XYZ file of C-alpha atoms in Angstrom:
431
model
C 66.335 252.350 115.687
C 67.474 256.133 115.602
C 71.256 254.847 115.018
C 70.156 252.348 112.907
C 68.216 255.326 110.820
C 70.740 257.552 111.102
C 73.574 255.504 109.313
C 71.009 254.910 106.535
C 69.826 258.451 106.175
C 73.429 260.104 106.164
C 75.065 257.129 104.145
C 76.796 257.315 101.061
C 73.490 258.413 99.431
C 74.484 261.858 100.925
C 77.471 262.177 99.270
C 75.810 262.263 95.810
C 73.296 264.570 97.128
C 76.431 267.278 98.203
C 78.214 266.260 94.581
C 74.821 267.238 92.966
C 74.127 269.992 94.613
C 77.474 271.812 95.033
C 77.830 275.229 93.529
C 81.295 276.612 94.669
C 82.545 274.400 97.533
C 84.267 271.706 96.849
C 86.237 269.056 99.527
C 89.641 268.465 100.888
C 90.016 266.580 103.841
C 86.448 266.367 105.966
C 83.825 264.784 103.777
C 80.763 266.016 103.470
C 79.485 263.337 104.803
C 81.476 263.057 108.127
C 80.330 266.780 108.820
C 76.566 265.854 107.998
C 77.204 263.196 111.061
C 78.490 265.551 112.997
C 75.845 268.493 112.863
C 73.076 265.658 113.168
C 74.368 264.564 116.678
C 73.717 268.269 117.640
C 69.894 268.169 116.265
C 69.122 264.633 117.857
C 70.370 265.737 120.819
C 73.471 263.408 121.293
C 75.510 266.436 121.792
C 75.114 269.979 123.025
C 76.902 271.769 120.547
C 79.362 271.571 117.576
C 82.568 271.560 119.942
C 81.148 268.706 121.572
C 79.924 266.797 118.471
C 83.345 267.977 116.994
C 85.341 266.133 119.653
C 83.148 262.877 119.496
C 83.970 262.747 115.783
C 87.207 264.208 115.855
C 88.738 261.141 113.914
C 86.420 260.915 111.363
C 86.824 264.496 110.550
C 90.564 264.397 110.418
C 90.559 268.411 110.033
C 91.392 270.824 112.947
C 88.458 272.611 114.969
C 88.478 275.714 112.817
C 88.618 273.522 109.616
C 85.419 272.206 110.788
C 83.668 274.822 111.913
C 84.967 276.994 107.903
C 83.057 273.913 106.778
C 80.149 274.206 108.219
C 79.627 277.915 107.352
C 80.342 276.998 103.666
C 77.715 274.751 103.305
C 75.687 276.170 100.483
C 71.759 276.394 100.779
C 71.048 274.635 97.654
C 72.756 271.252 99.656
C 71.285 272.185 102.850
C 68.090 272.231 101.134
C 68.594 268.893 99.440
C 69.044 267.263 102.772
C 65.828 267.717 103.472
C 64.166 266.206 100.128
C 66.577 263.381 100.002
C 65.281 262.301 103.509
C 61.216 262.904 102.378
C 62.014 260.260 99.642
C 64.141 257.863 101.907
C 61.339 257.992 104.645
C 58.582 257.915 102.206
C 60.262 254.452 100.691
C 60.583 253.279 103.905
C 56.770 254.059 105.123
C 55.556 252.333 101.744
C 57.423 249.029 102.584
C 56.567 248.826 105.496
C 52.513 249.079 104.148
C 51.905 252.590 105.732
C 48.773 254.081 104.482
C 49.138 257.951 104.304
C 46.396 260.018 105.347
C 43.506 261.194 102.944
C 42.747 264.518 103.648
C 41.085 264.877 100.213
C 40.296 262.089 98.165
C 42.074 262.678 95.017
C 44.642 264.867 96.036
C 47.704 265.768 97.503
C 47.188 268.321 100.298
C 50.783 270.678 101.090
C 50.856 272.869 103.741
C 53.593 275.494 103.465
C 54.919 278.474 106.286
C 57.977 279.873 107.191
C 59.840 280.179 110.409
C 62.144 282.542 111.286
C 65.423 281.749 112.835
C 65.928 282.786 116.634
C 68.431 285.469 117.119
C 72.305 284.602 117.765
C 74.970 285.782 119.798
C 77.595 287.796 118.800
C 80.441 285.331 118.136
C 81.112 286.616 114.845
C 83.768 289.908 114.282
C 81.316 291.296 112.238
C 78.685 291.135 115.125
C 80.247 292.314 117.504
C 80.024 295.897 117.280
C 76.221 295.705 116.143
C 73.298 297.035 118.702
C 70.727 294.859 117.335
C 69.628 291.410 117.248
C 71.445 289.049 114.548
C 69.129 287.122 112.880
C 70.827 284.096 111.114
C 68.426 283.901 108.664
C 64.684 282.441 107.410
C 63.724 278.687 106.317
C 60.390 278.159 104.568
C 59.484 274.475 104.872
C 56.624 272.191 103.055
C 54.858 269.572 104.804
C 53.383 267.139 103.315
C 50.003 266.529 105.543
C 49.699 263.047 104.021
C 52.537 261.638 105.060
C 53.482 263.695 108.085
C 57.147 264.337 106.740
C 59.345 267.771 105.427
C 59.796 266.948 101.977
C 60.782 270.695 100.773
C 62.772 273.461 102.633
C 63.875 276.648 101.272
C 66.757 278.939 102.495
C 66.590 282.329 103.243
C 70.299 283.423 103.923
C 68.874 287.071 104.613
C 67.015 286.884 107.603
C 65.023 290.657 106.597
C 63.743 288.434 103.570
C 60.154 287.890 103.056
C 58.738 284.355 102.876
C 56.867 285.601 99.429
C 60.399 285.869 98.003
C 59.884 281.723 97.774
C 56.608 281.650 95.602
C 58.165 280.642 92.046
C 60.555 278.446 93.658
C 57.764 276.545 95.394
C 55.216 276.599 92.206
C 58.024 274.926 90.418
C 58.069 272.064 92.995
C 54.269 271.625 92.447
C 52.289 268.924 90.696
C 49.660 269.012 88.754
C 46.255 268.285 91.747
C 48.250 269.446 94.402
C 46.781 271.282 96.849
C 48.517 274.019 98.532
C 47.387 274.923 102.307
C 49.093 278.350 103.280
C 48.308 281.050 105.682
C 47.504 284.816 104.571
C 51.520 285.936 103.747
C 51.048 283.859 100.529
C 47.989 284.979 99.425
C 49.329 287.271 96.416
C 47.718 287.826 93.092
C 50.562 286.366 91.061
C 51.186 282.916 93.419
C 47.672 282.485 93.295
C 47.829 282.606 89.103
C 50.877 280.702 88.964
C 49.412 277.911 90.871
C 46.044 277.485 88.928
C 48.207 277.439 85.779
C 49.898 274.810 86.799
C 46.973 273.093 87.411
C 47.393 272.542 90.999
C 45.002 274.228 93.561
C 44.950 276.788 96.818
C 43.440 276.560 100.231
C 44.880 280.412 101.401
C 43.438 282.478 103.892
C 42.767 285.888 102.705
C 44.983 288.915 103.385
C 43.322 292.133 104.178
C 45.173 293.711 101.579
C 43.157 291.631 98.676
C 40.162 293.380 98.618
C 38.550 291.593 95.228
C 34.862 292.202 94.021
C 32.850 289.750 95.503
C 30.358 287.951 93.056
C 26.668 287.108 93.759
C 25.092 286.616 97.056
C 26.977 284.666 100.140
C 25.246 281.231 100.769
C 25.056 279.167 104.199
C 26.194 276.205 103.588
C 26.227 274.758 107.130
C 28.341 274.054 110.445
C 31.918 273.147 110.151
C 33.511 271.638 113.719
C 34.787 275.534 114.206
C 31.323 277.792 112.908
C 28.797 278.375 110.275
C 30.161 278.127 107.202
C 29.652 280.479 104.021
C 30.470 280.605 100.163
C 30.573 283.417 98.281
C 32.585 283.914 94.470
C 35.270 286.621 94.833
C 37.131 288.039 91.630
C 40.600 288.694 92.677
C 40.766 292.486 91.206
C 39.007 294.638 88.953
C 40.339 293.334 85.650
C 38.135 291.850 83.495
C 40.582 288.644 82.755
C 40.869 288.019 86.539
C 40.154 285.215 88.081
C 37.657 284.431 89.720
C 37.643 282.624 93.070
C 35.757 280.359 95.978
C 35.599 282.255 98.955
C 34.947 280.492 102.131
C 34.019 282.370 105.061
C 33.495 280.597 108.703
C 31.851 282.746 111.329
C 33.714 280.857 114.319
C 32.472 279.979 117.480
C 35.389 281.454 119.460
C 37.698 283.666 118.131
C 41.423 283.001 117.021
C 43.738 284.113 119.163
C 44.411 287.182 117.358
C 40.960 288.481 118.242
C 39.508 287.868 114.810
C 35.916 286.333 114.765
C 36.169 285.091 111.286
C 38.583 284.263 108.490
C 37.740 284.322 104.685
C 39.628 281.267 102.552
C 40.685 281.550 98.702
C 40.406 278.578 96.969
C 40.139 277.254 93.323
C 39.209 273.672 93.938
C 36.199 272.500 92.004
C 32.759 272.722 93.347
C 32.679 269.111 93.829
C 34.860 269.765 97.263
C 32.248 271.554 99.265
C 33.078 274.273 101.474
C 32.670 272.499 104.542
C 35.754 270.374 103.080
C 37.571 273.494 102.109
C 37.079 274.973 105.496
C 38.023 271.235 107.494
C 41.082 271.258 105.264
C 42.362 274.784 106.250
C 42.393 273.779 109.606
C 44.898 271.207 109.289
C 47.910 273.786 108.719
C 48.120 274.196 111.904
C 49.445 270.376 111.332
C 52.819 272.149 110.263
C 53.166 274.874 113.232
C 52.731 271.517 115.899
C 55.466 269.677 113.668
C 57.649 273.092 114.025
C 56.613 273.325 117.908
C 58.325 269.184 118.187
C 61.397 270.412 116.139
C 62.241 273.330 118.513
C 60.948 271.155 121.967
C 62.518 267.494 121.106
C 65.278 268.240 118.648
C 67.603 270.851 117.952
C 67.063 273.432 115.165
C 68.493 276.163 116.733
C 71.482 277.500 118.584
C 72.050 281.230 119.982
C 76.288 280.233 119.368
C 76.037 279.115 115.823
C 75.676 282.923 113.955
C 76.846 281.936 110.364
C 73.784 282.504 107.914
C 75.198 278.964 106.329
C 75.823 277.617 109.007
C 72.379 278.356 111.002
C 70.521 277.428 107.896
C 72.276 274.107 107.559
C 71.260 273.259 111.332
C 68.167 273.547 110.622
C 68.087 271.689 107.815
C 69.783 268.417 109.471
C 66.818 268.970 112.268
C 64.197 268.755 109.162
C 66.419 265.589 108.393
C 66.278 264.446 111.791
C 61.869 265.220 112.488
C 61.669 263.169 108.911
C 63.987 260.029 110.115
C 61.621 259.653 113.524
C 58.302 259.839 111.547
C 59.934 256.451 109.806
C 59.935 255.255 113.488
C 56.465 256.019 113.984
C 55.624 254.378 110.331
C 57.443 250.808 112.059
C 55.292 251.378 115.459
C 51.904 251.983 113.938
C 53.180 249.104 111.307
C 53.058 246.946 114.615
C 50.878 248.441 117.081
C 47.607 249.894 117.560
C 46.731 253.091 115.791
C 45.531 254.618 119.110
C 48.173 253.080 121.352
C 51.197 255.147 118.779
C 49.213 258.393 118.444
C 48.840 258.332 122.525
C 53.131 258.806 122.303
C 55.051 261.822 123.699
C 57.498 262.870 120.829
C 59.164 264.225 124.027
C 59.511 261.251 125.842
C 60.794 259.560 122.738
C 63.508 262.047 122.617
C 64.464 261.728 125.743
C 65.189 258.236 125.851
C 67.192 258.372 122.741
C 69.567 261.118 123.993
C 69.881 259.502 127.587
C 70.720 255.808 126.080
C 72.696 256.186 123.345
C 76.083 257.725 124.831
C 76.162 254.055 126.479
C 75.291 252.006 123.605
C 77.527 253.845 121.592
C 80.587 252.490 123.934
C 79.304 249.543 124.114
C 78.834 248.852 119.958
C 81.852 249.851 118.210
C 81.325 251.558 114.430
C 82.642 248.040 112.522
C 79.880 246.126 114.627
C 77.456 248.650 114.117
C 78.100 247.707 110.261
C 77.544 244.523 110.635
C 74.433 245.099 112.230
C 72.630 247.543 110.250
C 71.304 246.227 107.208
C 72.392 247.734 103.760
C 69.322 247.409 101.952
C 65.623 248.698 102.274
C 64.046 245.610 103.045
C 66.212 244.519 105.541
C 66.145 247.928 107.018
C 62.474 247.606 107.239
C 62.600 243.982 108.766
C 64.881 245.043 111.452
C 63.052 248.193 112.709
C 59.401 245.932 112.994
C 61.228 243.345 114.592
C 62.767 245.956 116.908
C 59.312 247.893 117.438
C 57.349 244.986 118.360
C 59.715 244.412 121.494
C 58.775 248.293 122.554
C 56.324 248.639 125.391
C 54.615 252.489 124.236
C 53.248 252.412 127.693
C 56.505 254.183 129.131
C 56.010 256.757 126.294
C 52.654 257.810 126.579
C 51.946 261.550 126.839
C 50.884 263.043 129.947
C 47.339 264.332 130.169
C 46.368 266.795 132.814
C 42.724 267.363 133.970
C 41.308 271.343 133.096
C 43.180 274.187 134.539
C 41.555 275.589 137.695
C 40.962 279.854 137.814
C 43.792 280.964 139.934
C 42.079 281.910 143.443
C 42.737 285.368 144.666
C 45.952 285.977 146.184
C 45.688 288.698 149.151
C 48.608 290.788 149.017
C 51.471 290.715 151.931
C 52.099 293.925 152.915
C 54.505 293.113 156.090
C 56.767 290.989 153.847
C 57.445 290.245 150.006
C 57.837 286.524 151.220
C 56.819 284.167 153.541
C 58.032 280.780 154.671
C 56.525 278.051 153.236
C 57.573 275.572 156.266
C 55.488 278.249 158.201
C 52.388 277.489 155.880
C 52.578 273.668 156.121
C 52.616 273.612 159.727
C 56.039 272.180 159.925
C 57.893 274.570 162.190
């Protein structure tokens, strides 16, 4: 299925996507596309790093080592970007014909959850590096999740990895629609996003910064318990000025604090009073939807790679790996399209990985690239067929994750003085 995917997701739909989105770059021997296919063996796993992938596709490539590696830290961010929206719409056509239902969160509208992640530092490959005492830091990526559909359907590049995620606000109020709803944690909550998004007649769900004082309006109401605390409302003007506007603010006293210490969190929002604040406060919570997709990027794919330095290059990684978290939720859409609901959640993403790296080297030798062509279906519908008719055959029993009981308190461990070791075949008895 991932092949299968794979060839459909970097096809010659991707070509028009680097044609479209090409500022100065331009190609001469490697296609774009042939490099895409290389770089997305490295995040699925299939190889451990661009050498490697490099060799396996060596003939495609036609273009030395260093050609391939120039290309790859020329890849602009708008096109890196664009990978990740052109595979949101190809899994989101997918998941509607194969009749998935996405997820209401809020009845009416479209729920977005948006955060940031920097990149992990590099090693000092680069001439430029070298010399430096610090950490490199390839660079930021601010993503957008759509919660309903469980997919990446926005990314945006931060080359400068000293950039703050705020720099991102207009770009991502342009994206908006008009009764979306954006979910974001407290670095977005700034006076101006906050404007520009009730002007465009979407809506917020942001956590309140410290650094937003307001004037709060009026006295704060219970309104009742939430599955985290007791919930509160209270209107909040966002400053001083009399044109300002004015806000929900939803406060939940929680039941055990966060684990920053805090032992309640305030949440801005401009959603009509016909969403109650329980809602607003249930809704919050399901950011944390994007951290755990961010958590299976960096444990089942890869997004990241200490040797690959470049800014462009870094970026573009991670970008494929977006690609690559979006092409297995389409898997998921064909398993819950022909299992049990329960039975699919109950999966390990892990163990799903794991069998995909481990068995495809083989069936790669074994299916050559013209009868791979034959096989794969060319058109949506087909596509769609093939991956039910391949899911039905899978037995999610050998993928379930694995649930351990509650962690015991550690017993108290007298301290060896004599020794700072002691033989463990002594312990057991067996000498």
């Amino acid at each position: 299925m991932t092949r299968a995917l794979t060839q459909d997701f970097i096809g010659s739909d991707l070509q028009l996507v680097f044609d479209n989105n090409r500022e100065k770059q331009y190609e001469y021997l490697a296609t774009f596309q042939a490099v895409a296919m290389t770089v997305a063996d490295v995040a699925l796993n299939f190889s451990e790093n661009f050498n490697q992938a490099y060799k396996e596709h060596k003939e495609n490539l036609d273009v030395s080592r260093q050609s391939f590696y120039a290309k790859t830290r020329g890849i602009e961010p708008a096109v890196s970007e664009s990978l990740v929206s052109h595979a949101a719409k190809r899994t989101i056509q997918m998941q509607d014909a194969m009749g998935f239902t996405p997820w209401e969160l809020l009845p009416g509208y479209r729920c977005l959850s948006i955060d940031g992640n920097v990149l992990a530092k590099s090693d000092k490959r680069l001439k430029d590096l070298r010399d430096v005492k610090g950490a490199p830091l390839p660079g930021k990526l601010v993503a957008r999740f759509d919660l309903q559909r469980q997919v990446f359907d926005r990314a945006y590049v931060l080359l400068d990895g000293h950039a703050q995620e705020s720099t991102c606000c207009d770009r991502i109020v342009d994206d908006i629609q008009p009764n979306d709803v954006v979910i974001a944690d407290r670095h977005y909550c700034i006076v101006p996003f906050l404007n520009k998004l009730a002007q465009s007649k979407s809506f917020f769900v942001i956590r309140q910064h410290g650094r937003l004082k307001g004037v709060l309006l009026g006295k704060r109401k219970r309104i009742g318990r939430s599955s985290t605390g007791v919930v509160y409302e209270q209107a909040l003007k966002l400053s001083a000025a009399e044109d300002a506007m004015v806000v929900r603010r939803i406060t939940v006293i929680l039941d055990s604090p966060t684990r920053d210490g805090d032992e309640e969190i305030h949440v801005l929002t401009n959603l009509p009073a016909t969403v109650s604040a329980k809602d607003v406060a249930e809704v919050y919570r399901h950011r944390w939807e994007e951290e755990t997709a961010f958590n299976i990027l960096q444990m089942t794919l890869t997004c990241e790679k200490s040797g690959v330095g470049h800014p462009k290059a870094a970026t573009f990684l991670f970008c494929m790996s977006l690609l690559a978290f979006n092409l297995r939720q389409t898997i998921f859409a064909a398993l819950f399209a022909t299992h049990d609901e329960s039975e699919v959640e109950a999966i390990s993403h892990f163990h799903v990985s794991k069998n995909v790296s481990d068995k495809t080297e083989g069936m790669l030798i074994a299916i050559t690239e013209d009868e791979w062509a034959e096989l794969i279906p060319t058109t949506i519908k087909g596509l769609v067929a093939m991956l039910k008719k391949i899911a039905r055959t899978i037995d999610l029993k050998e993928y379930r994750k694995s649930v351990r009981g509650p962690k015991k308190k550690k017993p108290h461990r007298s301290r060896n003085v004599a020794s700072s070791h002691v033989s463990t075949a002594k312990l057991l008895g067996l000498t």
